[in-house]
XYZ file of C-alpha atoms in Angstrom:
731
model
C 44.901 62.570 -75.934
C 48.007 60.885 -74.599
C 47.187 61.818 -71.001
C 43.714 60.319 -71.462
C 45.162 57.186 -72.878
C 47.595 56.979 -69.991
C 44.831 57.543 -67.393
C 42.750 54.650 -68.642
C 45.350 51.964 -67.851
C 45.905 53.666 -64.456
C 42.180 53.556 -63.671
C 41.755 49.897 -64.515
C 43.513 48.639 -61.382
C 41.401 50.960 -59.255
C 38.253 49.855 -60.945
C 39.370 46.192 -60.774
C 40.113 46.558 -57.107
C 36.819 48.284 -56.479
C 34.993 45.446 -58.339
C 36.935 42.874 -56.383
C 36.029 44.514 -53.130
C 32.395 44.818 -54.260
C 32.296 41.186 -55.284
C 33.948 40.082 -52.066
C 31.444 42.270 -50.141
C 28.464 40.770 -52.077
C 29.930 37.249 -51.662
C 30.377 37.810 -47.965
C 26.909 39.248 -47.752
C 25.505 36.227 -49.585
C 27.506 33.768 -47.464
C 26.227 35.597 -44.341
C 22.622 35.477 -45.626
C 22.836 31.746 -46.453
C 24.483 30.937 -43.130
C 21.877 32.973 -41.310
C 19.088 31.303 -43.179
C 20.502 27.819 -42.419
C 20.905 28.704 -38.743
C 17.424 30.255 -38.641
C 15.985 27.260 -40.442
C 17.515 24.824 -37.997
C 16.304 26.962 -35.140
C 12.801 27.038 -36.541
C 12.878 23.272 -37.020
C 14.161 22.752 -33.502
C 11.480 25.004 -31.968
C 8.781 23.283 -34.058
C 10.003 19.942 -32.753
C 9.953 21.262 -29.215
C 6.433 22.521 -29.840
C 5.355 19.130 -31.233
C 6.802 17.430 -28.254
C 5.065 19.799 -25.817
C 1.828 19.142 -27.712
C 2.203 15.339 -27.263
C 3.070 15.842 -23.594
C -0.037 17.910 -23.018
C -2.249 15.308 -24.839
C -0.518 12.559 -22.763
C -1.156 14.298 -19.512
C -4.765 15.032 -20.454
C -5.336 11.423 -21.442
C -3.733 10.152 -18.251
C -5.917 12.585 -16.192
C -8.975 11.435 -18.231
C -8.267 7.777 -17.392
C -7.724 8.628 -13.670
C -10.963 10.550 -13.543
C -12.773 7.650 -15.165
C -11.261 5.242 -12.596
C -12.524 7.528 -9.874
C -15.991 7.485 -11.510
C -15.706 3.644 -11.601
C -15.225 3.578 -7.854
C -18.211 5.888 -7.257
C -20.412 3.868 -9.752
C -19.623 0.711 -7.820
C -21.953 2.027 -5.071
C -24.848 2.219 -7.514
C -23.837 -1.242 -9.137
C -24.109 -2.907 -5.732
C -27.737 -1.788 -5.462
C -28.703 -3.851 -8.571
C -28.980 -6.885 -6.305
C -31.611 -5.222 -4.152
C -35.027 -5.341 -5.891
C -36.104 -2.182 -4.152
C -33.053 -0.188 -5.239
C -32.346 -1.805 -8.661
C -34.506 0.588 -10.773
C -32.898 3.662 -9.201
C -29.459 2.141 -9.646
C -30.085 1.451 -13.309
C -31.256 5.002 -13.845
C -28.261 6.403 -12.104
C -25.844 4.361 -14.254
C -27.685 5.342 -17.444
C -27.767 9.050 -16.387
C -24.068 8.847 -15.825
C -23.475 7.540 -19.338
C -25.853 10.086 -20.949
C -24.266 13.024 -19.054
C -20.895 12.457 -20.775
C -22.326 13.136 -24.228
C -21.179 10.001 -25.955
C -17.871 9.705 -24.289
C -19.066 6.599 -22.399
C -19.766 3.811 -24.821
C -21.239 1.347 -22.315
C -21.529 0.562 -18.552
C -21.586 -3.260 -17.912
C -22.318 -4.914 -14.565
C -21.565 -8.626 -13.995
C -23.002 -10.523 -11.171
C -21.309 -12.987 -8.878
C -22.019 -15.756 -11.387
C -20.478 -13.842 -14.237
C -23.830 -13.077 -15.888
C -24.486 -9.579 -17.233
C -26.953 -7.791 -14.830
C -26.823 -4.373 -16.551
C -25.684 -2.832 -19.813
C -26.611 0.029 -22.048
C -25.576 -1.303 -25.525
C -26.090 -4.800 -26.888
C -22.485 -5.138 -28.197
C -19.809 -7.637 -27.332
C -16.067 -7.320 -27.111
C -14.698 -8.612 -30.420
C -10.920 -8.227 -29.844
C -8.640 -7.320 -26.932
C -5.442 -5.512 -28.026
C -3.803 -5.101 -24.606
C -4.495 -5.226 -20.888
C -2.874 -4.048 -17.661
C -3.743 -3.203 -14.097
C -3.602 0.229 -12.497
C -4.547 0.907 -8.862
C -6.366 -2.403 -8.551
C -8.416 -1.828 -11.699
C -8.030 -3.576 -15.104
C -7.374 -1.302 -18.037
C -7.663 -2.844 -21.555
C -7.903 -1.654 -25.157
C -10.686 -3.527 -26.887
C -12.646 -3.453 -30.220
C -16.358 -4.000 -30.075
C -18.515 -5.948 -32.561
C -19.540 -2.664 -34.285
C -15.728 -1.812 -34.824
C -15.718 0.809 -32.062
C -12.473 1.051 -30.213
C -12.863 1.455 -26.481
C -10.782 1.733 -23.350
C -12.277 -0.730 -20.881
C -11.905 -0.058 -17.159
C -12.935 -2.956 -14.899
C -12.952 -3.439 -11.143
C -14.316 -5.976 -8.671
C -17.368 -5.085 -6.634
C -17.006 -5.382 -2.834
C -19.942 -7.867 -2.660
C -18.848 -9.862 -5.648
C -19.260 -9.335 -9.346
C -17.583 -6.870 -11.637
C -18.171 -3.345 -13.007
C -16.835 -2.409 -16.410
C -16.729 1.098 -17.912
C -16.195 1.380 -21.707
C -14.813 4.709 -22.963
C -15.293 5.530 -26.570
C -11.778 6.385 -27.921
C -13.199 7.721 -31.171
C -15.357 10.208 -29.282
C -12.431 11.272 -27.164
C -10.322 11.729 -30.353
C -12.898 13.885 -32.022
C -13.423 16.157 -28.972
C -9.923 16.389 -27.579
C -7.452 15.762 -30.369
C -8.890 16.012 -33.898
C -9.163 19.855 -33.639
C -5.368 20.087 -33.270
C -3.674 21.095 -36.577
C -0.150 19.889 -37.155
C 1.080 21.502 -40.347
C -0.691 21.138 -43.668
C -1.145 17.288 -43.770
C -0.059 16.432 -40.228
C -2.172 14.703 -37.586
C -2.030 13.147 -34.178
C -2.422 9.363 -33.495
C -2.515 7.128 -30.440
C -1.360 3.527 -30.336
C -0.591 0.942 -27.685
C 2.826 -0.532 -26.818
C 2.326 -3.365 -29.310
C 1.908 -0.875 -32.129
C -1.907 -1.210 -32.613
C -3.464 2.084 -33.731
C -6.265 3.209 -31.281
C -6.870 6.710 -32.534
C -6.323 8.071 -36.057
C -8.039 10.599 -38.322
C -8.490 7.841 -40.989
C -10.968 5.182 -39.864
C -9.276 2.517 -42.094
C -6.122 2.807 -39.949
C -7.926 1.983 -36.630
C -7.260 -1.316 -35.017
C -4.320 -2.282 -37.284
C -0.649 -2.762 -36.429
C 1.571 0.189 -37.494
C 3.922 -2.145 -39.400
C 2.322 -5.509 -40.129
C -1.150 -3.974 -40.578
C 0.007 -1.496 -43.128
C 2.107 -4.082 -44.923
C -1.154 -6.031 -45.477
C -3.043 -2.906 -46.573
C -0.183 -1.532 -48.812
C 1.947 -4.398 -50.026
C 5.330 -3.453 -51.533
C 5.928 -0.161 -49.592
C 9.222 0.429 -47.905
C 8.622 0.624 -44.062
C 12.261 0.430 -42.927
C 12.406 4.016 -41.647
C 8.953 3.708 -40.004
C 10.073 0.490 -38.336
C 12.998 2.346 -36.748
C 10.583 4.981 -35.437
C 8.281 2.390 -33.928
C 11.223 0.654 -32.217
C 12.217 3.997 -30.640
C 8.632 4.723 -29.528
C 8.265 1.234 -27.957
C 11.032 2.092 -25.513
C 8.382 3.789 -23.297
C 10.074 7.233 -23.412
C 9.544 10.446 -25.359
C 11.404 11.911 -28.228
C 11.463 13.439 -31.699
C 12.678 11.705 -34.875
C 12.824 12.366 -38.613
C 11.868 9.522 -40.946
C 10.697 8.581 -44.442
C 7.034 7.475 -44.715
C 3.795 7.983 -46.703
C 0.584 9.900 -46.321
C -1.872 7.043 -45.707
C -4.832 9.319 -46.215
C -3.743 10.070 -49.839
C -4.669 7.223 -52.309
C -1.508 7.948 -54.290
C 0.643 7.189 -51.214
C 3.277 9.952 -51.792
C 6.455 9.184 -49.964
C 7.727 12.219 -47.980
C 10.093 13.085 -45.223
C 8.195 13.444 -41.925
C 8.863 14.477 -38.379
C 7.287 12.642 -35.429
C 7.225 13.604 -31.764
C 5.875 11.219 -29.216
C 5.109 10.895 -25.502
C 3.969 8.015 -23.372
C 0.659 7.640 -21.525
C 1.553 5.516 -18.484
C -1.206 3.046 -17.628
C -0.157 0.675 -14.804
C 2.780 -1.368 -16.041
C 1.975 -0.640 -19.668
C 1.788 2.520 -21.725
C 0.152 4.124 -24.751
C 2.023 6.278 -27.311
C 0.729 9.699 -28.382
C 2.500 10.672 -31.617
C 2.178 13.880 -33.535
C 3.278 13.659 -37.279
C 3.855 16.450 -39.815
C 5.594 17.046 -43.137
C 9.240 18.113 -42.695
C 8.776 20.959 -45.306
C 5.881 22.403 -43.444
C 8.254 23.490 -40.803
C 10.173 26.002 -42.761
C 8.510 26.559 -46.194
C 6.302 29.423 -45.104
C 9.183 31.091 -43.175
C 11.471 30.640 -46.188
C 9.319 32.752 -48.401
C 9.073 35.488 -45.836
C 12.852 35.255 -45.329
C 13.516 35.866 -49.030
C 11.262 38.894 -49.128
C 12.928 40.151 -45.979
C 16.405 39.715 -47.482
C 15.428 41.790 -50.564
C 14.037 44.608 -48.428
C 17.107 44.442 -46.247
C 19.366 44.655 -49.256
C 17.526 47.729 -50.502
C 17.615 49.502 -47.271
C 21.156 48.596 -46.291
C 22.713 51.589 -48.171
C 20.194 54.074 -46.762
C 20.400 52.838 -43.227
C 24.262 52.582 -43.016
C 24.690 56.264 -42.505
C 22.140 56.388 -39.806
C 23.447 53.355 -38.048
C 26.707 54.951 -36.891
C 24.894 57.883 -35.409
C 22.207 55.842 -33.833
C 24.872 53.454 -32.583
C 26.466 56.244 -30.721
C 23.183 57.277 -29.192
C 22.308 53.721 -28.260
C 25.706 53.200 -26.655
C 25.178 56.271 -24.521
C 21.727 55.169 -23.629
C 22.807 51.684 -22.783
C 25.488 53.050 -20.394
C 22.791 55.102 -18.663
C 20.392 52.195 -18.494
C 23.042 49.893 -17.156
C 23.812 52.353 -14.324
C 20.107 52.725 -13.524
C 19.664 48.919 -13.607
C 22.614 48.395 -11.296
C 21.138 50.918 -8.794
C 17.800 49.222 -8.938
C 19.335 45.794 -8.371
C 21.265 47.088 -5.389
C 18.082 48.673 -3.991
C 16.116 45.451 -4.497
C 18.881 43.374 -2.955
C 18.888 45.579 0.094
C 15.055 45.403 0.414
C 15.121 41.625 0.032
C 17.837 41.306 2.612
C 15.803 43.416 5.000
C 12.694 41.254 4.463
C 14.710 38.096 4.855
C 16.210 39.266 8.109
C 12.654 40.049 9.454
C 11.355 36.662 8.242
C 14.259 34.746 9.835
C 13.869 36.598 13.096
C 10.122 35.912 13.063
C 10.732 32.189 12.254
C 13.238 31.995 15.153
C 10.738 33.472 17.550
C 8.133 30.923 16.408
C 10.638 28.118 16.876
C 11.570 29.298 20.347
C 7.792 29.540 21.193
C 7.261 26.075 20.019
C 10.124 24.702 21.991
C 9.066 26.647 25.098
C 5.480 25.434 24.897
C 6.612 21.835 24.539
C 8.721 22.073 27.626
C 6.060 23.902 29.622
C 3.524 21.286 28.651
C 5.820 18.479 29.850
C 6.480 20.187 33.199
C 2.832 20.859 33.790
C 1.910 17.302 32.974
C 4.194 16.185 35.743
C 2.543 18.581 38.130
C -1.090 17.783 37.097
C -0.728 13.978 37.416
C -0.596 14.039 41.260
C -3.168 16.789 41.493
C -5.639 14.780 39.472
C -4.791 11.500 41.307
C -5.132 12.925 44.814
C -8.256 14.763 43.940
C -9.854 11.460 42.790
C -8.723 9.829 46.113
C -10.333 12.576 48.095
C -13.549 12.212 46.035
C -13.587 8.529 46.830
C -12.911 8.854 50.540
C -15.076 11.949 51.335
C -18.936 11.876 51.687
C -20.702 13.730 48.916
C -22.496 16.092 51.296
C -19.424 17.454 52.829
C -17.728 20.827 52.011
C -14.469 19.135 51.394
C -16.029 16.925 48.738
C -17.106 20.058 46.811
C -13.609 21.479 47.175
C -12.086 18.265 45.910
C -14.521 18.281 42.980
C -13.530 21.895 42.129
C -9.857 20.804 42.251
C -10.538 17.954 39.826
C -12.512 20.145 37.377
C -9.841 22.859 37.474
C -7.139 20.339 36.848
C -9.217 18.950 33.904
C -9.417 22.453 32.387
C -5.649 22.821 32.883
C -5.130 19.544 31.075
C -7.093 20.787 28.093
C -5.028 24.021 28.054
C -1.773 22.073 28.230
C -2.994 19.999 25.255
C -3.596 23.230 23.354
C -0.106 24.417 24.225
C 1.335 21.100 23.069
C -0.394 21.614 19.723
C 1.952 24.534 19.069
C 5.004 22.254 19.157
C 3.763 19.448 16.860
C 2.013 19.034 13.563
C -0.519 16.299 14.237
C -2.885 16.612 17.251
C -5.454 14.137 18.455
C -8.534 15.892 19.522
C -10.706 14.626 22.311
C -14.392 15.484 21.877
C -17.057 15.688 24.508
C -20.844 16.173 24.308
C -21.295 19.899 25.013
C -24.552 21.835 25.493
C -24.341 24.594 22.754
C -25.997 27.245 24.915
C -23.704 26.653 27.859
C -20.495 26.271 25.918
C -20.944 29.320 23.726
C -22.429 31.287 26.636
C -19.150 30.831 28.566
C -17.114 32.000 25.687
C -19.311 35.074 25.235
C -18.127 36.261 28.608
C -14.574 36.311 27.374
C -15.677 38.052 24.080
C -17.268 40.852 26.203
C -14.001 41.283 28.060
C -11.931 41.939 24.897
C -14.362 44.476 23.293
C -13.123 48.089 23.848
C -15.445 50.922 24.755
C -15.947 52.089 21.190
C -17.385 48.645 20.105
C -20.931 47.701 20.912
C -21.494 43.990 21.331
C -24.855 42.370 20.632
C -25.254 38.648 21.521
C -28.359 36.621 20.554
C -27.917 32.908 21.181
C -30.921 30.542 21.074
C -29.847 26.999 20.239
C -32.995 25.349 21.724
C -31.153 22.919 23.937
C -29.116 21.497 21.068
C -25.806 19.811 21.827
C -22.643 18.906 19.789
C -19.548 16.912 20.037
C -16.424 19.005 20.312
C -13.542 20.417 22.287
C -14.700 23.487 24.204
C -11.167 24.951 24.485
C -10.471 24.837 20.751
C -13.932 26.248 19.844
C -13.379 29.035 22.371
C -10.124 29.749 20.608
C -11.954 30.002 17.275
C -14.677 32.321 18.483
C -12.203 34.574 20.286
C -10.080 34.804 17.221
C -13.137 35.847 15.130
C -13.990 38.490 17.704
C -10.475 39.862 17.855
C -10.320 40.171 14.066
C -13.691 41.984 14.177
C -12.352 44.478 16.749
C -9.212 45.094 14.673
C -11.456 45.615 11.556
C -13.398 48.336 13.349
C -10.289 50.031 14.672
C -10.653 53.295 16.682
C -14.069 54.291 15.225
C -17.439 53.532 16.738
C -18.525 50.126 15.676
C -20.881 47.223 16.306
C -20.378 43.453 16.507
C -23.433 41.157 16.450
C -23.148 37.438 17.314
C -26.176 35.297 16.657
C -26.553 31.454 17.091
C -29.324 29.161 16.033
C -29.861 25.446 15.418
C -31.031 25.132 11.826
C -31.924 22.340 9.396
C -30.381 21.805 6.061
C -33.271 23.520 4.178
C -32.982 26.590 6.432
C -29.345 26.855 5.843
C -29.883 26.701 2.061
C -32.485 29.449 2.290
C -29.886 31.626 3.988
C -27.474 30.885 1.113
C -25.269 28.604 3.245
C -24.085 25.174 2.083
C -23.978 22.364 4.716
C -20.550 20.763 4.839
C -22.122 17.233 4.678
C -25.438 15.650 4.146
C -24.892 13.189 6.977
C -26.308 15.497 9.560
C -29.843 16.849 9.583
C -29.302 19.946 11.693
C -26.386 22.302 12.255
C -25.416 24.946 14.844
C -25.122 28.222 12.881
C -22.970 30.904 14.694
C -22.726 34.187 12.802
C -20.153 36.853 13.753
C -20.882 40.166 12.000
C -19.034 43.482 12.224
C -19.300 46.846 10.478
C -15.579 47.285 10.121
C -13.454 48.140 7.072
C -14.346 44.937 5.185
C -12.255 42.973 2.659
C -11.820 42.963 -1.111
C -12.641 39.764 -3.098
C -8.860 39.081 -3.583
C -8.200 39.324 0.185
C -11.363 37.263 0.982
C -10.068 34.371 -1.252
C -6.815 34.038 0.807
C -7.807 34.689 4.447
C -7.728 30.959 5.377
C -4.330 30.427 3.775
C -1.498 29.893 6.273
C 0.738 32.932 6.891
C -1.514 35.278 4.929
C -2.170 38.515 6.867
C -3.161 42.056 6.058
C -1.486 43.406 9.157
C 1.936 45.147 9.218
C 5.049 43.141 9.547
C 5.545 41.909 13.107
C 1.863 42.466 14.161
C 0.416 39.117 12.869
C 1.561 35.676 11.906
C -1.231 34.924 9.450
C -2.080 31.691 11.313
C -5.240 32.601 13.246
C -7.800 32.012 10.586
C -5.900 29.067 9.137
C -5.852 27.377 12.557
C -9.590 28.238 13.084
C -10.537 26.648 9.776
C -8.495 23.584 10.701
C -10.218 23.304 14.009
C -13.706 23.670 12.611
C -13.040 21.128 9.858
C -11.767 18.634 12.503
C -15.163 19.099 14.123
C -16.844 18.076 10.793
C -18.066 21.659 10.322
C -17.203 24.543 8.052
C -16.384 28.231 8.281
C -17.109 30.718 5.497
C -16.908 34.554 5.203
C -18.694 37.336 3.294
C -17.321 40.823 3.057
C -17.355 43.997 1.067
C -14.952 46.924 1.328
C -16.331 49.604 3.619
C -19.387 47.592 4.645
C -18.027 45.113 7.174
C -17.699 41.278 7.244
C -19.609 38.341 8.496
C -18.245 34.820 9.385
C -20.520 31.810 9.378
C -19.524 28.835 11.530
C -21.444 25.499 11.018
C -21.227 22.626 13.500
C -23.222 19.342 13.267
C -25.810 18.850 16.065
C -25.377 15.653 18.012
C -28.473 13.501 17.606
C -28.316 11.400 20.831
C -26.292 10.959 23.979
C -23.337 8.751 23.661
C -23.845 5.253 24.959
C -21.682 4.409 28.013
C -19.075 1.710 27.562
C -19.784 -1.776 28.998
C -17.841 -3.183 31.813
C -15.057 -5.701 31.344
C -17.094 -8.852 31.369
C -18.856 -7.741 34.538
C -15.662 -7.990 36.703
C -13.025 -5.633 37.973
C -9.890 -5.766 35.791
C -6.465 -6.234 37.177
C -4.208 -3.281 36.233
C -0.466 -3.467 35.762
C 1.173 -0.018 35.887
C 4.651 0.413 34.440
C 6.554 3.663 34.977
C 9.755 5.183 36.209
C 8.225 7.628 38.681
C 7.621 6.012 42.088
C 5.324 8.927 43.172
C 3.081 8.643 40.165
C 2.889 4.838 40.487
C 2.031 5.146 44.206
C -0.616 7.710 43.550
C -2.327 5.753 40.805
C -2.064 2.589 42.855
C -3.783 4.283 45.743
C -6.567 5.516 43.446
C -7.204 2.056 41.934
C -7.256 0.452 45.380
C -9.623 3.040 46.646
C -11.949 1.922 43.836
C -11.422 -1.757 44.793
C -9.587 -2.392 41.565
C -6.646 -4.874 41.822
C -3.426 -3.217 40.790
C 0.256 -4.179 40.267
C 3.247 -1.928 39.630
C 6.605 -2.254 37.851
C 9.516 0.193 37.591
C 11.152 -1.457 34.545
C 10.343 -3.850 31.723
C 11.966 -6.880 33.335
C 9.855 -6.434 36.446
C 6.756 -6.018 34.253
C 7.472 -9.236 32.415
C 7.780 -11.018 35.729
C 4.335 -9.751 36.847
C 2.773 -10.893 33.580
C 4.262 -14.357 34.184
C 2.969 -14.631 37.699
C -0.700 -14.278 37.019
C -3.585 -12.921 35.006
C -3.395 -9.208 34.162
C -6.288 -7.571 32.265
C -4.880 -4.175 31.469
C -1.247 -3.084 30.951
C -0.817 0.715 31.308
C 2.847 1.558 30.382
C 4.433 5.013 30.635
C 5.677 5.998 27.117
C 8.204 8.259 28.760
C 10.096 5.068 29.898
C 11.800 4.714 26.488
C 8.766 4.881 24.158
C 10.350 2.732 21.458
C 11.365 0.301 24.096
C 7.726 0.208 25.260
C 6.569 -0.709 21.809
C 9.310 -3.387 21.577
C 8.167 -4.758 24.955
C 4.578 -5.073 23.672
C 5.862 -6.806 20.588
C 7.906 -9.302 22.538
C 4.892 -11.088 23.914
C 2.512 -10.477 20.971
C -0.116 -13.245 20.994
C 1.041 -14.684 24.350
C -1.689 -12.972 26.405
C -4.673 -12.658 24.050
C -7.004 -10.995 26.556
C -4.435 -8.446 27.768
C -5.328 -4.886 26.809
C -2.246 -2.601 26.289
C -2.398 1.063 26.805
C 0.465 3.537 26.277
C 0.626 6.751 28.397
C 2.368 9.426 26.256
C 3.119 13.152 26.231
C 1.683 13.329 22.737
C 0.728 10.713 20.104
C 3.602 10.139 17.646
C 3.408 8.508 14.246
C 5.045 5.371 15.739
C 2.347 5.215 18.427
C -0.512 5.600 15.871
C 1.039 2.931 13.609
C 1.425 0.593 16.506
C -2.286 0.976 17.307
C -3.215 0.372 13.689
C -1.154 -2.780 13.578
C -2.705 -4.122 16.743
C 0.548 -3.832 18.781
C -1.334 -1.792 21.320
C -5.031 -1.238 21.883
C -4.940 2.484 22.692
C -3.074 5.372 24.194
C -3.787 8.220 26.650
C -2.207 11.655 26.833
C -0.564 12.583 30.120
C -1.487 13.700 32.682
C -3.715 10.713 33.384
C -5.702 9.439 36.384
C -6.837 6.099 37.578
C -10.403 6.838 36.464
C -9.297 7.906 32.971
C -7.272 4.645 32.567
C -10.267 2.539 33.783
C -12.754 4.423 31.502
C -10.481 4.011 28.471
C -10.118 0.321 29.236
C -13.973 -0.061 29.419
C -14.395 1.877 26.189
C -11.893 -0.189 24.205
C -13.186 -3.509 25.474
C -16.680 -2.341 24.485
C -15.480 -1.612 20.943
C -13.857 -5.027 20.770
C -17.142 -6.676 22.000
C -19.164 -4.710 19.448
C -16.788 -5.691 16.599
C -16.939 -9.364 17.581
C -20.719 -9.321 17.641
C -20.776 -7.641 14.195
C -18.476 -10.326 12.774
C-alpha cells in the first residue's frame, strides 16, 4: 500500500508533462490550422479577385471589339446610305439597311440617315433621342451614349457620308447586356454593370438603375444612405485604369437595402478619348463561405486520420525520397538530351539562315552588276533598230538582242526580289495560250522518265495582265512539288487550262477571288502522288513550312507562289487526300480589253534632261534620244543640272538615283513649284520606301528600275502625262 501511495505522486509529474505536451501539440495543431485557414482564405479571395478582374477584362475587350465591328459596319452601310439619294436605287438601299438591322436579332435599335439639309431620309423606329450622357470621337466617327424617348439606352455611332449628310447606327445596350453579360454569375447576389466616365449607369440587371448617376442618382432614389465608401470606389474607377477594391454598399435590388461588404473589379473600355467602365460586384462573404464549410469538414477528417497515417508516412516518406532521387536523375538526363537536340537544331537553323543571307547579298550584288551591263546593251540595240532598215538581217539581229536583254532585265528583277521585302511588279498584257505554252516546255524538261505529263490548254484566245517570269516561277514550283510527291514510283501529272465564267467556277466548287471580273483563267495541276493530310494542307502556304527533311527545302516556295498570284489579283487553292494525290487550282482574272496607249506630251517632242555619274550611260542614252529626234541635255552633277534648268525649258528630268538617292530627292525638293510643267523621274536599282513616299507626296512623278533605255524613259513620260491629263479632265 505504501508503494502504491508513493507511486501516485511520482506518476503525476509524468501525467502532467504528458498532458502539457498533448495540450501544446493540440494548441500548435490548432494554431497551424487557423493560420493555414487564414492563408488559404486570403489566397482564395485573391484568386477570386483575379478571376473577377479577368472577367471584366474579357467583357471590356469583347465590348471594344463589338464597337469596332459596328464601326466597320457603319463604313460599309455608308455605301447603301449614299444610294438613298438615287430614286432608282433608293428602294434597294432601304431594304439593305433594314435587312442589316433585322439580321442582328434586336442588337441594332435603329439605323438613321440624315440628308445634306439635316432632314431624316431613313429610319426604322419612330423614336427620338431624349438625353445624351456622353460623346467622343473614335477613328473619325462620333460615339455617344444616349437614352431614347422609350427609355432605351443606346450606343450611337455616327459618321459623315462622302456626298454629304450623316449616317447613325444605334446599338441597343440592353439587348447586348442580356445576350453577352446577364448570363455571367458573380457569386450569390453579384452582378456586372457598365457605366460611362461620368458615372451614369448604362447596363444593369435592375431597370430602375439604368440612366442614373451612381452617386447622385442613388442619393435621390434612396435618401439617407451612406455612400462614402461607394464614392471612393467611383473615384478610383474614374481614373481610367483597372483594379479591384473592397467597399461597403447596399444590394439595390433588395427592397430592404441590406448594407454588406462587397468586392468590385473593374476594367475600362476605351472609346476614343473617353472610356466606359465594366464593373463586376459580388458579396465579400461569397468568396470564402462555401470553402470554409468544406475546410472544417476536411480538418475533422484530417484530425481523425492523423494518428492512423502517421506510421505510414515515415515509411512512405522513405519510398518517396528514393523515388524522387531517381526521378531527379532521369529528369536531369532528359533535360541534357533535350538541350543537346535543341542546340543541334539551332546550329542547323543558324547555318541555314546564314546561307539565305549570303544568297540575298549575292543576288543584290549580281543584280547591280548586270544592270550596269544591260544598260548599254539595251541602249545600243535601240540605236541599231533606229538606224537599220526593217527588212535587213541586222535589224532582226538587233531586235533579238533587244528582246533577249528585256528578258534578262526581268530575270534580274526576280533576283533582286530575293534581297528586298517589297517588290514593284510590272505587268504586261499576255496571251494566256502563248505564255503558259512557253512555260509548259520547261515543265516537260523537269519531268523524269517515271512521270507521265499530260497537258491540255485551251484558253480560247483569252489574255491577262501579269508578269510572265513570275508566273512561270509559280507553275514550275507547282510542277516540281508534284514530281517530288510522286517520288520514284510511276506517276502521272495532268495540267489543264480553261477560261471560265464565275458560274462555271462555282459549279466546279471554286470560289472566284473577286466579283470585279466576269471571267477567270483556271489552271489545274493534278498529280497522283502521296497526297497530304488535312493538317498539312492547312499550312502549305505558310512561310518556312515544309514537309521535306532539314536542308532539303526552305518552305518558301508555296508561300512565294501564293504571294505572286495574289499580287496578280488571283488565288491559288489546293485539294488533297493522303494516298490519292493533290490538285492545285490557280485562278487569274481575264483582261477585258487592250490597254489604251498613252497620249503624247501635248503633241510635241519633250526636252529631256539626263542627270547621272556615268559618262558612258549618259552618252548612250543621249545618242538614242537624238536618233529619235528628241531634244536632250545631260548633267554629271546637281549643280550642272540646276544650271541647265535655269537656261531653258525642260519637260522631263530623268535623274539617276545612284547619284546619292537622298540627294536626288533633296534636289527635286529644292525647286518644288518652280517648274510646274517639269516631270521628274528617278532611275533606281529598286524602289525604296523613301522613293514611294516621295511619289505619293508629289515630290517626283514616277520612277523606273534600272537598266533603262531611252524608249522606256519616253514611254513612261507619255504614260504619266496621260494620267495627269485624265485626272485634270475628271476634275
